[in-house]
Every structure is written in structure tokens, then in C-alpha cells.
């Protein structure tokens, strides 16, 4: 894959001039050097591999910034937003699949449907709310420069990691409920609530806050994240409570947006009448 990518950048360099050609050649050299670096995971002794991984991950993240320091590649905001959005859907879908399999296995092996229903319902509410909160804002309108796009794109590591952790946390909660995991109820609840709170804060920081008007709209998601964390202490009802809080955040957000739209419409109508 990297050889193919380097070949594509060589094609760009062949048909480009000046700064654009230099940018393409920096990509070629960077991609190939990173490939050589990753080979160290095979050649180096086991203790050195985690440190190499961290170094190479940093190099990968810095390569686009370095390559495009004097010339930026052309990109389309709608397309970039769509790509990241589709990957978010995939990760959230994997969380639903993981939770579904965990619940089904627990029901088949332990016949504990009554105990698992709150977790299943809460998990679905969390994932559906996470989907709505992510896609409700037209983020392509915010991606106007490389600086904004890089920060937004790299910030998605937190979004993807927290979304995947929600599914893993639901599995942990299921296992704790049926007694196959030797951890406390609070620890199992935290495995769901903490990733959910991180997801809410990450999405708010990356793009939701850029489209919120006024202190009330701005505080909906941070307040929701705090309330979700508080749900950790509700014992067996923690996951369901976190799901209800997340769904309530969606309802509040929709209501505030509708009221603002109605107010703007009334003001425009009054201005036309005047």
C-alpha cells in the first residue's frame, strides 16, 4: 500500500511544478522512510517495539504537516467530512454488534434477560444519541483551512477510541451482570460511562461548539458528559441512566435549535414588515 502511495505521489511530482512538486516529493520520501521505520517492529527485540511504535506514530502524524508546509493539497470539505462520518458510523456499528453478541451469549448461557434489559436499552440509547450528536452539525462548513482540518481530523482519534470503548464497556457490563467478570458494579458501570463522557466532550470540542449559539447551547454536551459520569454511582441502573441522559441531551438540543430557528424566523418577518 505504501509503495502504491509513493507511486501516486511520484505521478503528482511529474506533472507538477515548483512548490507543488516539492510537496509531492516530500510525501514520497516521508512515506518510504516511514515504511522503513515500521519494519523495525519485525527486526527489533520485543522490549524496544512499543517505543518504536510511539516514535513512528508521531512521524506518521507529522508527515502531512511537514509535506504541506509550503504548498497545500486541494481537498473538498464535504468529502472529508463524509469520510470521517462514515468511519464513525462503522465504529458505532461495531459497538452495537459487540453489545448485541454479548447480551445474546449471556441470555443463552445464563438466562438473565431481566438483568440484562437495562444494559441493552441503555446501550442502544447511548449509541443512537452518539450518532445523532455527531451528525447533527454541518461540519464541512468549519473545515476552511489545513490547520482546522488537521486538528479536526487528528482529534478523531479520541472520537473513534471512545466510541469503540463504549462497545467494549457494554460487554464488560454484561459479563459483570451475569457473574463472569470479577469486578465491582461501579467498575463495570465506569467502563461504559467514562467512554461515553469522553465521546461527548470530544465531539463537542471538535465541531459541535462551532455551531452552538449562546451559553445554553454551548453547555448542553459538557453538562451531559458530567451527568453521565455521575450515573456511574447508580449501581445496576447506571448504563440505563446514562442512556436516558444522553437521549435527553438530544431532545434538549433539538428543542433549543427549533426555538432559535423560530425566533430567527419571527425576527426576519418583523423586519420585512417594518
PDB file of C-alpha atoms in Angstrom:
ATOM      1  CA  UNK A   1       0.000   0.000   0.000  1.00  0.00           C
ATOM      2  CA  UNK A   2       2.801   2.406   0.811  1.00  0.00           C
ATOM      3  CA  UNK A   3       4.649   1.620  -2.404  1.00  0.00           C
ATOM      4  CA  UNK A   4       1.456   2.347  -4.334  1.00  0.00           C
ATOM      5  CA  UNK A   5       1.005   5.605  -2.417  1.00  0.00           C
ATOM      6  CA  UNK A   6       4.584   6.649  -3.147  1.00  0.00           C
ATOM      7  CA  UNK A   7       3.985   5.846  -6.808  1.00  0.00           C
ATOM      8  CA  UNK A   8       0.912   8.063  -6.874  1.00  0.00           C
ATOM      9  CA  UNK A   9       2.836  10.951  -5.343  1.00  0.00           C
ATOM     10  CA  UNK A  10       5.568  10.452  -7.958  1.00  0.00           C
ATOM     11  CA  UNK A  11       2.880  10.870 -10.618  1.00  0.00           C
ATOM     12  CA  UNK A  12       1.887  14.132  -8.964  1.00  0.00           C
ATOM     13  CA  UNK A  13       5.502  15.305  -8.866  1.00  0.00           C
ATOM     14  CA  UNK A  14       5.991  14.501 -12.553  1.00  0.00           C
ATOM     15  CA  UNK A  15       3.076  16.698 -13.619  1.00  0.00           C
ATOM     16  CA  UNK A  16       3.564  19.479 -11.045  1.00  0.00           C
ATOM     17  CA  UNK A  17       5.845  22.463 -10.793  1.00  0.00           C
ATOM     18  CA  UNK A  18       7.704  24.407  -8.104  1.00  0.00           C
ATOM     19  CA  UNK A  19       6.156  24.259  -4.627  1.00  0.00           C
ATOM     20  CA  UNK A  20       3.609  21.613  -5.552  1.00  0.00           C
ATOM     21  CA  UNK A  21       6.333  19.350  -6.912  1.00  0.00           C
ATOM     22  CA  UNK A  22       8.402  19.804  -3.744  1.00  0.00           C
ATOM     23  CA  UNK A  23       5.365  18.927  -1.634  1.00  0.00           C
ATOM     24  CA  UNK A  24       4.768  15.727  -3.618  1.00  0.00           C
ATOM     25  CA  UNK A  25       8.410  14.675  -3.327  1.00  0.00           C
ATOM     26  CA  UNK A  26       8.348  15.285   0.424  1.00  0.00           C
ATOM     27  CA  UNK A  27       5.388  12.921   0.608  1.00  0.00           C
ATOM     28  CA  UNK A  28       7.283  10.301  -1.422  1.00  0.00           C
ATOM     29  CA  UNK A  29      10.330  10.443   0.825  1.00  0.00           C
ATOM     30  CA  UNK A  30       8.263  10.560   4.013  1.00  0.00           C
ATOM     31  CA  UNK A  31       6.053   7.625   3.092  1.00  0.00           C
ATOM     32  CA  UNK A  32       9.025   5.432   2.173  1.00  0.00           C
ATOM     33  CA  UNK A  33      11.017   6.411   5.276  1.00  0.00           C
ATOM     34  CA  UNK A  34       8.026   5.628   7.478  1.00  0.00           C
ATOM     35  CA  UNK A  35       7.774   2.226   5.831  1.00  0.00           C
ATOM     36  CA  UNK A  36      11.403   1.530   6.658  1.00  0.00           C
ATOM     37  CA  UNK A  37      10.747   2.612  10.227  1.00  0.00           C
ATOM     38  CA  UNK A  38       7.760   0.300  10.629  1.00  0.00           C
ATOM     39  CA  UNK A  39       9.916  -2.645   9.567  1.00  0.00           C
ATOM     40  CA  UNK A  40      11.662  -2.205  12.889  1.00  0.00           C
ATOM     41  CA  UNK A  41       8.634  -3.813  14.541  1.00  0.00           C
ATOM     42  CA  UNK A  42       9.784  -7.038  12.911  1.00  0.00           C
ATOM     43  CA  UNK A  43      13.535  -6.629  13.309  1.00  0.00           C
ATOM     44  CA  UNK A  44      13.934  -5.049  16.744  1.00  0.00           C
ATOM     45  CA  UNK A  45      13.801  -7.021  20.015  1.00  0.00           C
ATOM     46  CA  UNK A  46      10.453  -7.164  21.797  1.00  0.00           C
ATOM     47  CA  UNK A  47      11.190  -4.585  24.562  1.00  0.00           C
ATOM     48  CA  UNK A  48      12.053  -1.888  22.007  1.00  0.00           C
ATOM     49  CA  UNK A  49       8.925  -2.270  19.879  1.00  0.00           C
ATOM     50  CA  UNK A  50       6.486  -0.177  21.968  1.00  0.00           C
ATOM     51  CA  UNK A  51       8.894   2.763  21.886  1.00  0.00           C
ATOM     52  CA  UNK A  52       9.354   2.395  18.150  1.00  0.00           C
ATOM     53  CA  UNK A  53       5.589   2.306  17.720  1.00  0.00           C
ATOM     54  CA  UNK A  54       5.229   5.636  19.557  1.00  0.00           C
ATOM     55  CA  UNK A  55       8.011   7.213  17.510  1.00  0.00           C
ATOM     56  CA  UNK A  56       6.575   6.003  14.199  1.00  0.00           C
ATOM     57  CA  UNK A  57       3.050   7.076  15.131  1.00  0.00           C
ATOM     58  CA  UNK A  58       4.383  10.585  15.788  1.00  0.00           C
ATOM     59  CA  UNK A  59       6.248  10.520  12.478  1.00  0.00           C
ATOM     60  CA  UNK A  60       3.104   9.493  10.606  1.00  0.00           C
ATOM     61  CA  UNK A  61       1.126  12.348  12.150  1.00  0.00           C
ATOM     62  CA  UNK A  62       3.842  14.893  11.391  1.00  0.00           C
ATOM     63  CA  UNK A  63       4.410  13.864   7.777  1.00  0.00           C
ATOM     64  CA  UNK A  64       1.377  15.660   6.233  1.00  0.00           C
ATOM     65  CA  UNK A  65       2.123  18.800   8.244  1.00  0.00           C
ATOM     66  CA  UNK A  66       5.745  18.783   7.073  1.00  0.00           C
ATOM     67  CA  UNK A  67       4.989  17.881   3.461  1.00  0.00           C
ATOM     68  CA  UNK A  68       2.396  20.642   3.066  1.00  0.00           C
ATOM     69  CA  UNK A  69       4.261  23.403   4.894  1.00  0.00           C
ATOM     70  CA  UNK A  70       4.759  25.460   1.716  1.00  0.00           C
ATOM     71  CA  UNK A  71       2.003  24.109  -0.521  1.00  0.00           C
ATOM     72  CA  UNK A  72      -1.331  22.560   0.388  1.00  0.00           C
ATOM     73  CA  UNK A  73      -3.051  19.780  -1.479  1.00  0.00           C
ATOM     74  CA  UNK A  74      -6.525  20.549  -2.727  1.00  0.00           C
ATOM     75  CA  UNK A  75      -9.342  18.886  -0.782  1.00  0.00           C
ATOM     76  CA  UNK A  76     -13.104  19.083  -0.617  1.00  0.00           C
ATOM     77  CA  UNK A  77     -14.648  19.736   2.837  1.00  0.00           C
ATOM     78  CA  UNK A  78     -17.853  17.783   2.113  1.00  0.00           C
ATOM     79  CA  UNK A  79     -15.845  14.732   1.036  1.00  0.00           C
ATOM     80  CA  UNK A  80     -13.522  14.857   4.062  1.00  0.00           C
ATOM     81  CA  UNK A  81     -16.456  15.221   6.460  1.00  0.00           C
ATOM     82  CA  UNK A  82     -18.240  12.320   4.749  1.00  0.00           C
ATOM     83  CA  UNK A  83     -15.204  10.009   5.050  1.00  0.00           C
ATOM     84  CA  UNK A  84     -14.801  10.657   8.758  1.00  0.00           C
ATOM     85  CA  UNK A  85     -18.545  10.401   9.275  1.00  0.00           C
ATOM     86  CA  UNK A  86     -18.701   7.005   7.596  1.00  0.00           C
ATOM     87  CA  UNK A  87     -15.881   5.700   9.750  1.00  0.00           C
ATOM     88  CA  UNK A  88     -17.688   6.975  12.836  1.00  0.00           C
ATOM     89  CA  UNK A  89     -20.768   5.021  11.744  1.00  0.00           C
ATOM     90  CA  UNK A  90     -18.644   1.895  11.331  1.00  0.00           C
ATOM     91  CA  UNK A  91     -17.179   2.216  14.833  1.00  0.00           C
ATOM     92  CA  UNK A  92     -20.580   2.871  16.414  1.00  0.00           C
ATOM     93  CA  UNK A  93     -21.994  -0.082  14.476  1.00  0.00           C
ATOM     94  CA  UNK A  94     -19.234  -2.303  15.815  1.00  0.00           C
ATOM     95  CA  UNK A  95     -20.176  -1.185  19.324  1.00  0.00           C
ATOM     96  CA  UNK A  96     -23.791  -2.194  18.721  1.00  0.00           C
ATOM     97  CA  UNK A  97     -22.677  -5.534  17.298  1.00  0.00           C
ATOM     98  CA  UNK A  98     -20.357  -6.226  20.231  1.00  0.00           C
ATOM     99  CA  UNK A  99     -23.057  -5.394  22.778  1.00  0.00           C
ATOM    100  CA  UNK A 100     -25.644  -7.475  20.919  1.00  0.00           C
ATOM    101  CA  UNK A 101     -23.407 -10.539  20.804  1.00  0.00           C
ATOM    102  CA  UNK A 102     -22.540 -10.146  24.485  1.00  0.00           C
ATOM    103  CA  UNK A 103     -26.206  -9.897  25.515  1.00  0.00           C
ATOM    104  CA  UNK A 104     -27.228 -12.832  23.313  1.00  0.00           C
ATOM    105  CA  UNK A 105     -24.456 -15.053  24.667  1.00  0.00           C
ATOM    106  CA  UNK A 106     -25.300 -14.113  28.252  1.00  0.00           C
ATOM    107  CA  UNK A 107     -29.000 -14.850  27.728  1.00  0.00           C
ATOM    108  CA  UNK A 108     -28.257 -18.197  26.082  1.00  0.00           C
ATOM    109  CA  UNK A 109     -25.813 -19.301  28.778  1.00  0.00           C
ATOM    110  CA  UNK A 110     -27.246 -17.747  31.933  1.00  0.00           C
ATOM    111  CA  UNK A 111     -30.914 -16.996  31.171  1.00  0.00           C
ATOM    112  CA  UNK A 112     -30.548 -13.498  32.650  1.00  0.00           C
ATOM    113  CA  UNK A 113     -32.704 -11.462  30.272  1.00  0.00           C
ATOM    114  CA  UNK A 114     -34.340  -9.441  33.040  1.00  0.00           C
ATOM    115  CA  UNK A 115     -30.994  -8.309  34.454  1.00  0.00           C
ATOM    116  CA  UNK A 116     -29.616  -7.501  31.010  1.00  0.00           C
ATOM    117  CA  UNK A 117     -32.515  -5.463  29.642  1.00  0.00           C
ATOM    118  CA  UNK A 118     -31.431  -2.200  31.361  1.00  0.00           C
ATOM    119  CA  UNK A 119     -27.934  -2.581  29.907  1.00  0.00           C
ATOM    120  CA  UNK A 120     -29.240  -3.373  26.420  1.00  0.00           C
ATOM    121  CA  UNK A 121     -31.695  -0.461  26.450  1.00  0.00           C
ATOM    122  CA  UNK A 122     -29.162   1.969  27.889  1.00  0.00           C
ATOM    123  CA  UNK A 123     -26.506   0.883  25.414  1.00  0.00           C
ATOM    124  CA  UNK A 124     -28.793   1.438  22.446  1.00  0.00           C
ATOM    125  CA  UNK A 125     -29.805   4.870  23.721  1.00  0.00           C
ATOM    126  CA  UNK A 126     -26.147   5.824  24.162  1.00  0.00           C
ATOM    127  CA  UNK A 127     -25.145   4.683  20.669  1.00  0.00           C
ATOM    128  CA  UNK A 128     -28.162   6.250  18.936  1.00  0.00           C
ATOM    129  CA  UNK A 129     -27.568   9.511  20.816  1.00  0.00           C
ATOM    130  CA  UNK A 130     -23.883   9.408  19.875  1.00  0.00           C
ATOM    131  CA  UNK A 131     -24.869   9.048  16.224  1.00  0.00           C
ATOM    132  CA  UNK A 132     -27.288  11.973  16.355  1.00  0.00           C
ATOM    133  CA  UNK A 133     -24.920  14.274  18.247  1.00  0.00           C
ATOM    134  CA  UNK A 134     -22.141  13.664  15.729  1.00  0.00           C
ATOM    135  CA  UNK A 135     -24.145  14.170  12.536  1.00  0.00           C
ATOM    136  CA  UNK A 136     -26.477  16.967  13.576  1.00  0.00           C
ATOM    137  CA  UNK A 137     -23.908  19.684  12.740  1.00  0.00           C
ATOM    138  CA  UNK A 138     -22.756  20.535   9.169  1.00  0.00           C
ATOM    139  CA  UNK A 139     -19.065  20.243   9.985  1.00  0.00           C
ATOM    140  CA  UNK A 140     -17.948  20.799   6.391  1.00  0.00           C
ATOM    141  CA  UNK A 141     -18.677  24.491   6.933  1.00  0.00           C
ATOM    142  CA  UNK A 142     -15.951  24.611   9.586  1.00  0.00           C
ATOM    143  CA  UNK A 143     -13.196  22.955   7.540  1.00  0.00           C
ATOM    144  CA  UNK A 144     -11.812  26.000   5.744  1.00  0.00           C
ATOM    145  CA  UNK A 145      -8.048  25.577   6.154  1.00  0.00           C
ATOM    146  CA  UNK A 146      -5.394  22.926   6.636  1.00  0.00           C
ATOM    147  CA  UNK A 147      -4.908  23.966  10.259  1.00  0.00           C
ATOM    148  CA  UNK A 148      -8.586  23.459  11.074  1.00  0.00           C
ATOM    149  CA  UNK A 149      -8.751  20.222   9.068  1.00  0.00           C
ATOM    150  CA  UNK A 150      -5.649  18.666  10.678  1.00  0.00           C
ATOM    151  CA  UNK A 151      -6.797  19.475  14.216  1.00  0.00           C
ATOM    152  CA  UNK A 152     -10.274  18.172  13.462  1.00  0.00           C
ATOM    153  CA  UNK A 153      -9.021  15.028  11.736  1.00  0.00           C
ATOM    154  CA  UNK A 154      -6.404  14.079  14.328  1.00  0.00           C
ATOM    155  CA  UNK A 155      -8.894  14.807  17.087  1.00  0.00           C
ATOM    156  CA  UNK A 156     -10.971  11.946  15.751  1.00  0.00           C
ATOM    157  CA  UNK A 157      -8.574   9.529  17.394  1.00  0.00           C
ATOM    158  CA  UNK A 158     -10.420  10.396  20.608  1.00  0.00           C
ATOM    159  CA  UNK A 159     -13.804  10.073  18.919  1.00  0.00           C
ATOM    160  CA  UNK A 160     -13.031   6.665  17.423  1.00  0.00           C
ATOM    161  CA  UNK A 161     -11.319   5.354  20.554  1.00  0.00           C
ATOM    162  CA  UNK A 162     -14.153   6.422  22.864  1.00  0.00           C
ATOM    163  CA  UNK A 163     -16.835   5.105  20.501  1.00  0.00           C
ATOM    164  CA  UNK A 164     -15.110   1.717  20.339  1.00  0.00           C
ATOM    165  CA  UNK A 165     -14.623   1.735  24.120  1.00  0.00           C
ATOM    166  CA  UNK A 166     -18.378   2.181  24.606  1.00  0.00           C
ATOM    167  CA  UNK A 167     -18.956  -1.186  22.921  1.00  0.00           C
ATOM    168  CA  UNK A 168     -16.205  -2.834  24.927  1.00  0.00           C
ATOM    169  CA  UNK A 169     -17.639  -1.316  28.104  1.00  0.00           C
ATOM    170  CA  UNK A 170     -21.075  -2.711  27.348  1.00  0.00           C
ATOM    171  CA  UNK A 171     -19.520  -6.160  27.031  1.00  0.00           C
ATOM    172  CA  UNK A 172     -17.849  -5.692  30.418  1.00  0.00           C
ATOM    173  CA  UNK A 173     -21.142  -4.582  31.978  1.00  0.00           C
ATOM    174  CA  UNK A 174     -22.893  -7.665  30.592  1.00  0.00           C
ATOM    175  CA  UNK A 175     -20.182 -10.004  31.895  1.00  0.00           C
ATOM    176  CA  UNK A 176     -20.286  -8.399  35.335  1.00  0.00           C
ATOM    177  CA  UNK A 177     -24.058  -8.693  35.497  1.00  0.00           C
ATOM    178  CA  UNK A 178     -24.051 -12.439  34.825  1.00  0.00           C
ATOM    179  CA  UNK A 179     -21.078 -13.027  37.132  1.00  0.00           C
ATOM    180  CA  UNK A 180     -18.435 -13.997  34.588  1.00  0.00           C
ATOM    181  CA  UNK A 181     -16.292 -10.937  35.340  1.00  0.00           C
ATOM    182  CA  UNK A 182     -14.790 -10.493  38.804  1.00  0.00           C
ATOM    183  CA  UNK A 183     -15.039  -6.706  39.040  1.00  0.00           C
ATOM    184  CA  UNK A 184     -17.305  -4.404  41.003  1.00  0.00           C
ATOM    185  CA  UNK A 185     -20.551  -2.979  39.685  1.00  0.00           C
ATOM    186  CA  UNK A 186     -19.083   0.512  39.806  1.00  0.00           C
ATOM    187  CA  UNK A 187     -16.067  -0.527  37.735  1.00  0.00           C
ATOM    188  CA  UNK A 188     -18.313  -2.174  35.151  1.00  0.00           C
ATOM    189  CA  UNK A 189     -20.508   0.918  35.019  1.00  0.00           C
ATOM    190  CA  UNK A 190     -17.467   3.166  34.602  1.00  0.00           C
ATOM    191  CA  UNK A 191     -16.405   1.060  31.613  1.00  0.00           C
ATOM    192  CA  UNK A 192     -19.485   2.464  29.853  1.00  0.00           C
ATOM    193  CA  UNK A 193     -19.989   5.906  31.364  1.00  0.00           C
ATOM    194  CA  UNK A 194     -16.412   7.189  31.122  1.00  0.00           C
ATOM    195  CA  UNK A 195     -16.012   6.433  27.367  1.00  0.00           C
ATOM    196  CA  UNK A 196     -19.465   7.931  26.777  1.00  0.00           C
ATOM    197  CA  UNK A 197     -18.459  11.121  28.581  1.00  0.00           C
ATOM    198  CA  UNK A 198     -15.179  11.263  26.636  1.00  0.00           C
ATOM    199  CA  UNK A 199     -17.075  10.849  23.368  1.00  0.00           C
ATOM    200  CA  UNK A 200     -19.460  13.695  24.231  1.00  0.00           C
ATOM    201  CA  UNK A 201     -16.628  16.041  25.200  1.00  0.00           C
ATOM    202  CA  UNK A 202     -14.563  15.110  22.123  1.00  0.00           C
ATOM    203  CA  UNK A 203     -17.422  15.709  19.686  1.00  0.00           C
ATOM    204  CA  UNK A 204     -18.277  18.995  21.399  1.00  0.00           C
ATOM    205  CA  UNK A 205     -14.667  20.191  21.298  1.00  0.00           C
ATOM    206  CA  UNK A 206     -14.076  19.142  17.686  1.00  0.00           C
ATOM    207  CA  UNK A 207     -17.113  20.544  15.945  1.00  0.00           C
ATOM    208  CA  UNK A 208     -20.349  20.923  17.893  1.00  0.00           C
ATOM    209  CA  UNK A 209     -19.179  24.035  19.751  1.00  0.00           C
ATOM    210  CA  UNK A 210     -18.534  25.834  16.464  1.00  0.00           C
ATOM    211  CA  UNK A 211     -22.253  25.727  15.660  1.00  0.00           C
ATOM    212  CA  UNK A 212     -23.730  26.459  19.080  1.00  0.00           C
ATOM    213  CA  UNK A 213     -25.041  29.949  19.819  1.00  0.00           C
ATOM    214  CA  UNK A 214     -25.247  31.221  23.375  1.00  0.00           C
ATOM    215  CA  UNK A 215     -24.164  29.765  26.694  1.00  0.00           C
ATOM    216  CA  UNK A 216     -27.210  27.478  26.943  1.00  0.00           C
ATOM    217  CA  UNK A 217     -26.461  25.589  23.734  1.00  0.00           C
ATOM    218  CA  UNK A 218     -22.739  25.517  24.476  1.00  0.00           C
ATOM    219  CA  UNK A 219     -23.211  23.858  27.861  1.00  0.00           C
ATOM    220  CA  UNK A 220     -25.568  21.044  26.782  1.00  0.00           C
ATOM    221  CA  UNK A 221     -22.897  18.477  25.871  1.00  0.00           C
ATOM    222  CA  UNK A 222     -20.381  19.282  28.656  1.00  0.00           C
ATOM    223  CA  UNK A 223     -23.219  19.124  31.195  1.00  0.00           C
ATOM    224  CA  UNK A 224     -24.405  15.846  29.700  1.00  0.00           C
ATOM    225  CA  UNK A 225     -20.891  14.400  29.986  1.00  0.00           C
ATOM    226  CA  UNK A 226     -20.783  15.379  33.664  1.00  0.00           C
ATOM    227  CA  UNK A 227     -24.201  13.836  34.332  1.00  0.00           C
ATOM    228  CA  UNK A 228     -23.177  10.628  32.541  1.00  0.00           C
ATOM    229  CA  UNK A 229     -20.155  10.351  34.826  1.00  0.00           C
ATOM    230  CA  UNK A 230     -22.450  10.818  37.831  1.00  0.00           C
ATOM    231  CA  UNK A 231     -24.522   7.874  36.567  1.00  0.00           C
ATOM    232  CA  UNK A 232     -21.545   5.638  37.377  1.00  0.00           C
ATOM    233  CA  UNK A 233     -22.661   5.545  41.014  1.00  0.00           C
ATOM    234  CA  UNK A 234     -26.197   4.263  40.301  1.00  0.00           C
ATOM    235  CA  UNK A 235     -25.276   0.599  40.508  1.00  0.00           C
ATOM    236  CA  UNK A 236     -27.148  -1.789  38.212  1.00  0.00           C
ATOM    237  CA  UNK A 237     -29.088   1.110  36.657  1.00  0.00           C
ATOM    238  CA  UNK A 238     -26.008   3.104  35.665  1.00  0.00           C
ATOM    239  CA  UNK A 239     -25.988   2.172  31.966  1.00  0.00           C
ATOM    240  CA  UNK A 240     -29.713   2.772  31.536  1.00  0.00           C
ATOM    241  CA  UNK A 241     -29.448   6.115  33.335  1.00  0.00           C
ATOM    242  CA  UNK A 242     -26.530   7.141  31.117  1.00  0.00           C
ATOM    243  CA  UNK A 243     -28.583   6.230  28.056  1.00  0.00           C
ATOM    244  CA  UNK A 244     -31.543   8.277  29.257  1.00  0.00           C
ATOM    245  CA  UNK A 245     -29.305  11.266  29.998  1.00  0.00           C
ATOM    246  CA  UNK A 246     -27.772  11.027  26.504  1.00  0.00           C
ATOM    247  CA  UNK A 247     -31.205  10.828  24.892  1.00  0.00           C
ATOM    248  CA  UNK A 248     -32.363  13.797  26.973  1.00  0.00           C
ATOM    249  CA  UNK A 249     -29.389  15.793  25.681  1.00  0.00           C
ATOM    250  CA  UNK A 250     -30.543  15.108  22.128  1.00  0.00           C
ATOM    251  CA  UNK A 251     -34.083  16.232  22.990  1.00  0.00           C
ATOM    252  CA  UNK A 252     -32.818  19.410  24.651  1.00  0.00           C
ATOM    253  CA  UNK A 253     -30.541  20.188  21.717  1.00  0.00           C
ATOM    254  CA  UNK A 254     -33.339  19.735  19.188  1.00  0.00           C
ATOM    255  CA  UNK A 255     -35.682  21.907  21.255  1.00  0.00           C
ATOM    256  CA  UNK A 256     -33.150  24.721  21.607  1.00  0.00           C
ATOM    257  CA  UNK A 257     -32.369  24.636  17.891  1.00  0.00           C
ATOM    258  CA  UNK A 258     -36.057  24.715  16.980  1.00  0.00           C
ATOM    259  CA  UNK A 259     -36.712  27.659  19.300  1.00  0.00           C
ATOM    260  CA  UNK A 260     -33.786  29.573  17.860  1.00  0.00           C
ATOM    261  CA  UNK A 261     -34.960  28.900  14.312  1.00  0.00           C
ATOM    262  CA  UNK A 262     -38.469  30.060  15.211  1.00  0.00           C
ATOM    263  CA  UNK A 263     -37.087  33.207  16.824  1.00  0.00           C
ATOM    264  CA  UNK A 264     -34.940  33.990  13.780  1.00  0.00           C
ATOM    265  CA  UNK A 265     -37.936  33.475  11.517  1.00  0.00           C
ATOM    266  CA  UNK A 266     -40.071  35.823  13.622  1.00  0.00           C
ATOM    267  CA  UNK A 267     -37.364  38.483  13.582  1.00  0.00           C
ATOM    268  CA  UNK A 268     -36.984  38.239   9.817  1.00  0.00           C
ATOM    269  CA  UNK A 269     -40.737  38.502   9.353  1.00  0.00           C
ATOM    270  CA  UNK A 270     -40.874  41.555  11.649  1.00  0.00           C
ATOM    271  CA  UNK A 271     -38.003  43.144   9.719  1.00  0.00           C
ATOM    272  CA  UNK A 272     -39.795  42.613   6.398  1.00  0.00           C
ATOM    273  CA  UNK A 273     -42.994  44.068   7.824  1.00  0.00           C
ATOM    274  CA  UNK A 274     -41.109  47.106   9.108  1.00  0.00           C
TER     275      UNK A 274
END
